[in-house]
GROMACS .gro file of C-alpha atoms in nm:
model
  166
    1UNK     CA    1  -0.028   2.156  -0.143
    2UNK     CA    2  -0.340   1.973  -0.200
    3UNK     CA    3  -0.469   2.160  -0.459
    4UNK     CA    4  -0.143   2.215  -0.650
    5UNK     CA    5  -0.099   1.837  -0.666
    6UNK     CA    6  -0.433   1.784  -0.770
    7UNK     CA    7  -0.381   1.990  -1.045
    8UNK     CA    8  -0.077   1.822  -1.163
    9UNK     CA    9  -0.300   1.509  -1.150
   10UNK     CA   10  -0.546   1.676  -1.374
   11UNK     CA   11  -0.358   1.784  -1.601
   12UNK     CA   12  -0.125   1.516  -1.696
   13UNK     CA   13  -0.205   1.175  -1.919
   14UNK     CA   14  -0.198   0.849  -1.683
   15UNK     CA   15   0.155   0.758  -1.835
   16UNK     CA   16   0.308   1.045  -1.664
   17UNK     CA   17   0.128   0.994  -1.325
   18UNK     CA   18   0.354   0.726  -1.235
   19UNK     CA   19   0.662   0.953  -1.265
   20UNK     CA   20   0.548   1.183  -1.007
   21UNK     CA   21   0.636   1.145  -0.644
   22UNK     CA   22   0.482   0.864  -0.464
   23UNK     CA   23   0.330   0.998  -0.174
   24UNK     CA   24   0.157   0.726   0.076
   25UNK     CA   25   0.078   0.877   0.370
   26UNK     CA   26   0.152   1.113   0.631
   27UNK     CA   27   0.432   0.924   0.903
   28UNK     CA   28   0.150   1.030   1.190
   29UNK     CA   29  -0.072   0.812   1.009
   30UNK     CA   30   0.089   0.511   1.106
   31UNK     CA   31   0.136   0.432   1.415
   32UNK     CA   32   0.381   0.215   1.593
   33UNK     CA   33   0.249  -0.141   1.477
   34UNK     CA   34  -0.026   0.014   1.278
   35UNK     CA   35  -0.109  -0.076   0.928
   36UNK     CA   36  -0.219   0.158   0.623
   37UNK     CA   37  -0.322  -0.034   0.348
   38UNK     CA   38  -0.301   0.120  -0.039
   39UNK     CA   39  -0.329  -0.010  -0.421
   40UNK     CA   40  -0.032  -0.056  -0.636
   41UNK     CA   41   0.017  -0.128  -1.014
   42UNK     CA   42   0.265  -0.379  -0.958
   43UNK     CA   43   0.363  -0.632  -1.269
   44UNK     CA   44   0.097  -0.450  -1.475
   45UNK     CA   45  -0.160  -0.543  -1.223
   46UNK     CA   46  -0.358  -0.404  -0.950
   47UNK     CA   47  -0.281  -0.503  -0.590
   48UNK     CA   48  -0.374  -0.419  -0.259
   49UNK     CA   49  -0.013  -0.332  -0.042
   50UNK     CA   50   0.035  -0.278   0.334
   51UNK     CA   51   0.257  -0.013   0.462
   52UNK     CA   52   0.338  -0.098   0.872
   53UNK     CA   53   0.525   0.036   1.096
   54UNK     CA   54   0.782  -0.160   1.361
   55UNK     CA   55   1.022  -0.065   1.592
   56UNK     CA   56   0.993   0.301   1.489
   57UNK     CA   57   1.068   0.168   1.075
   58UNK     CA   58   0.783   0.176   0.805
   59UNK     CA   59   0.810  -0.109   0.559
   60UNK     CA   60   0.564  -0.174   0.296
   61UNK     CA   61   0.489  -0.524   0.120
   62UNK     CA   62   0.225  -0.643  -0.141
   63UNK     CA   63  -0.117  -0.768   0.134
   64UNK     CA   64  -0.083  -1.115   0.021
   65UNK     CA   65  -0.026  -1.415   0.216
   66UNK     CA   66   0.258  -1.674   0.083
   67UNK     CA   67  -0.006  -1.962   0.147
   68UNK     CA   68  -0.375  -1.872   0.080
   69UNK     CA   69  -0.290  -1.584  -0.155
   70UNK     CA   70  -0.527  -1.366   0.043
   71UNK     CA   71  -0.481  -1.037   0.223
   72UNK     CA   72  -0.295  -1.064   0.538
   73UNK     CA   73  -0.582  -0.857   0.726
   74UNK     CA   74  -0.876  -1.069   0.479
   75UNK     CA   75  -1.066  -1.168   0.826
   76UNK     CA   76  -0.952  -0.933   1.062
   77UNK     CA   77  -0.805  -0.596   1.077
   78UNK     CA   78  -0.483  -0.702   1.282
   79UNK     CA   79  -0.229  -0.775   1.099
   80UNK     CA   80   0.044  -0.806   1.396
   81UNK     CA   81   0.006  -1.109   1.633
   82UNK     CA   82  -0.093  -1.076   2.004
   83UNK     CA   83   0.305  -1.027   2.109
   84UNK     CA   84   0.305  -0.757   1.811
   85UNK     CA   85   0.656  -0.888   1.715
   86UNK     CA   86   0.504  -1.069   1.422
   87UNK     CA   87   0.315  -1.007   1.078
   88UNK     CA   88  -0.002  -1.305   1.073
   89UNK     CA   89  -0.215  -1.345   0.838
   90UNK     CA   90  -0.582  -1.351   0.967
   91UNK     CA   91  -0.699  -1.651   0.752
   92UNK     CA   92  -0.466  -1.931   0.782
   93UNK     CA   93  -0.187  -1.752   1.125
   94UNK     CA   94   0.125  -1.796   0.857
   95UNK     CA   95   0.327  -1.566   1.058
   96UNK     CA   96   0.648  -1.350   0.893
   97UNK     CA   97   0.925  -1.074   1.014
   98UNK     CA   98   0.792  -0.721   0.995
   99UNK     CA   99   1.151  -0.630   0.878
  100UNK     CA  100   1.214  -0.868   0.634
  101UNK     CA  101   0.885  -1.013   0.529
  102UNK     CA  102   1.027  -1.385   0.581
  103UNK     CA  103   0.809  -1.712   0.653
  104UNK     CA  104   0.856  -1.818   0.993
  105UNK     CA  105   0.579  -2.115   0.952
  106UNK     CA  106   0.677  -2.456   0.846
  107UNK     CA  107   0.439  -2.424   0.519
  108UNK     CA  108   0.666  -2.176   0.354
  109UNK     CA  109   0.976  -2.172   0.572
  110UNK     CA  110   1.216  -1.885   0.415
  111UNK     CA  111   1.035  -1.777   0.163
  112UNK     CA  112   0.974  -1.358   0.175
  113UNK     CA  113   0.663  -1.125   0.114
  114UNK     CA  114   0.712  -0.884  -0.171
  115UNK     CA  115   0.851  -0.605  -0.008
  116UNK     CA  116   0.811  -0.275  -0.163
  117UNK     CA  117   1.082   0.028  -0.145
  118UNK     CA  118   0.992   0.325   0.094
  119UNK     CA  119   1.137   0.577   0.272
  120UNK     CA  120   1.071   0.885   0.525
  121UNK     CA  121   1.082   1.207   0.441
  122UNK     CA  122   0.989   1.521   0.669
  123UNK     CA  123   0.698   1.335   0.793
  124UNK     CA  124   0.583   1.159   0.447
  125UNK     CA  125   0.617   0.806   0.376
  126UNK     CA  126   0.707   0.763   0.001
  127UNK     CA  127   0.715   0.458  -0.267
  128UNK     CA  128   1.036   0.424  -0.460
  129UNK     CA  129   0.989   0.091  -0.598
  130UNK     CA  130   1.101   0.089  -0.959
  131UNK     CA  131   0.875  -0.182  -1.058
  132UNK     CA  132   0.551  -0.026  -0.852
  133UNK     CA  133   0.320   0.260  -0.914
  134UNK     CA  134   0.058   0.409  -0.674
  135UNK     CA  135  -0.259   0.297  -0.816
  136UNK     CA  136  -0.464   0.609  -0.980
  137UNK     CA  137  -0.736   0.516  -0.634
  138UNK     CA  138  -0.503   0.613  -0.424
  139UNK     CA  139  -0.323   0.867  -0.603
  140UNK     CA  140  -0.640   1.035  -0.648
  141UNK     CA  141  -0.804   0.967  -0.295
  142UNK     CA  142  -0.513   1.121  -0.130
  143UNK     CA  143  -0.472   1.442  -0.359
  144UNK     CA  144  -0.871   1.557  -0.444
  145UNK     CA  145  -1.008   1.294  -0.075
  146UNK     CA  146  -1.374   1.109  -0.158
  147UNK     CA  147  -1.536   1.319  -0.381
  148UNK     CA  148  -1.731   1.059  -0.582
  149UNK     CA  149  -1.775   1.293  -0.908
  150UNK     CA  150  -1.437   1.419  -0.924
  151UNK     CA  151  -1.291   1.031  -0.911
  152UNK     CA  152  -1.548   0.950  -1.201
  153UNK     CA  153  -1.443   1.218  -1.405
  154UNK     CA  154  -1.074   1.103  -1.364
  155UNK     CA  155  -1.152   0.815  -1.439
  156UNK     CA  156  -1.330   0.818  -1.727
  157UNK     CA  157  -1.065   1.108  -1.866
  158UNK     CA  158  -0.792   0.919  -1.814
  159UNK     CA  159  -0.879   0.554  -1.783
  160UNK     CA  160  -0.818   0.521  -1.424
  161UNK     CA  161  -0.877   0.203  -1.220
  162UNK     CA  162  -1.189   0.256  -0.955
  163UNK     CA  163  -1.241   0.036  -0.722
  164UNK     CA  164  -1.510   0.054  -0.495
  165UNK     CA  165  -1.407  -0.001  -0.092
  166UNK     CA  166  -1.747  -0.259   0.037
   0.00000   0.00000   0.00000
């Protein structure tokens, strides 16, 4: 499979990349309150999403906080609070509902996370956001893995977005 959908990646102009199916990430992958985090095009611009998982449901919202703007997991890798019922961001402990993405702190009471459309299929978690693309980096790491080279030349082909993990 990986080398069939690598070729499809390949093959095709970026434009048609984003029609493909979305494929995140394998359901074993993420773990009950575990968090995967992946790049999006979302509103013509690149952004870092988190995909979790709670109470057995995967949900998936852009990885930036209401109040600071940062990523939820910017200073630490937990993105669930000690009681694991919440979603808290590391930098400033805004805390929000896994299922719905809503503000529970006083700062920005009600207002949501962008939540991105996913769903489950035979052990595959898959975007179906209308207004969201998998980022080439992710589309790319997931189909061909790390191999510096081959992302380089995709790039370069097809005037892919790289961005380099620190």
């Amino acid at each position: 499979m990986n080398y069939r959908y690598s070729t499809i990646v390949n093959s095709q102009p970026l434009s048609r990349l984003r029609n493909l199916t979305q494929k995140i990430c394998h359901s074993y992958s993420l773990p009950e309150r575990g968090k995967q985090s992946f790049w999006v095009i979302y509103q013509s611009r690149l952004c870092e999403a988190l995909l979790i998982r709670y109470k057995g449901q995967a949900y998936a919202y852009l990885n930036r906080c209401l109040y600071s703007g940062k990523p939820l997991d910017s200073e630490d890798d937990e993105v669930f609070d000690a009681s694991g019922n919440f979603l808290c961001s590391s930098h400033d402990g805004i805390c929000y509902d896994p299922r719905t993405g809503e503000c529970f702190s006083p700062i920005g009471l009600g207002e949501k996370l962008i939540a991105l459309s996913i769903y489950e299929l035979n052990g595959v978690i898959f975007l179906k956001d209308a207004h969201t693309s998998l980022s080439n980096k992710h589309l790319l790491q997931f189909s061909i893995g790390k191999n510096a080279d081959t992302q380089l030349f995709i790039q370069n082909e097809y005037s892919c977005i790289y961005h380099q993990d620190n």
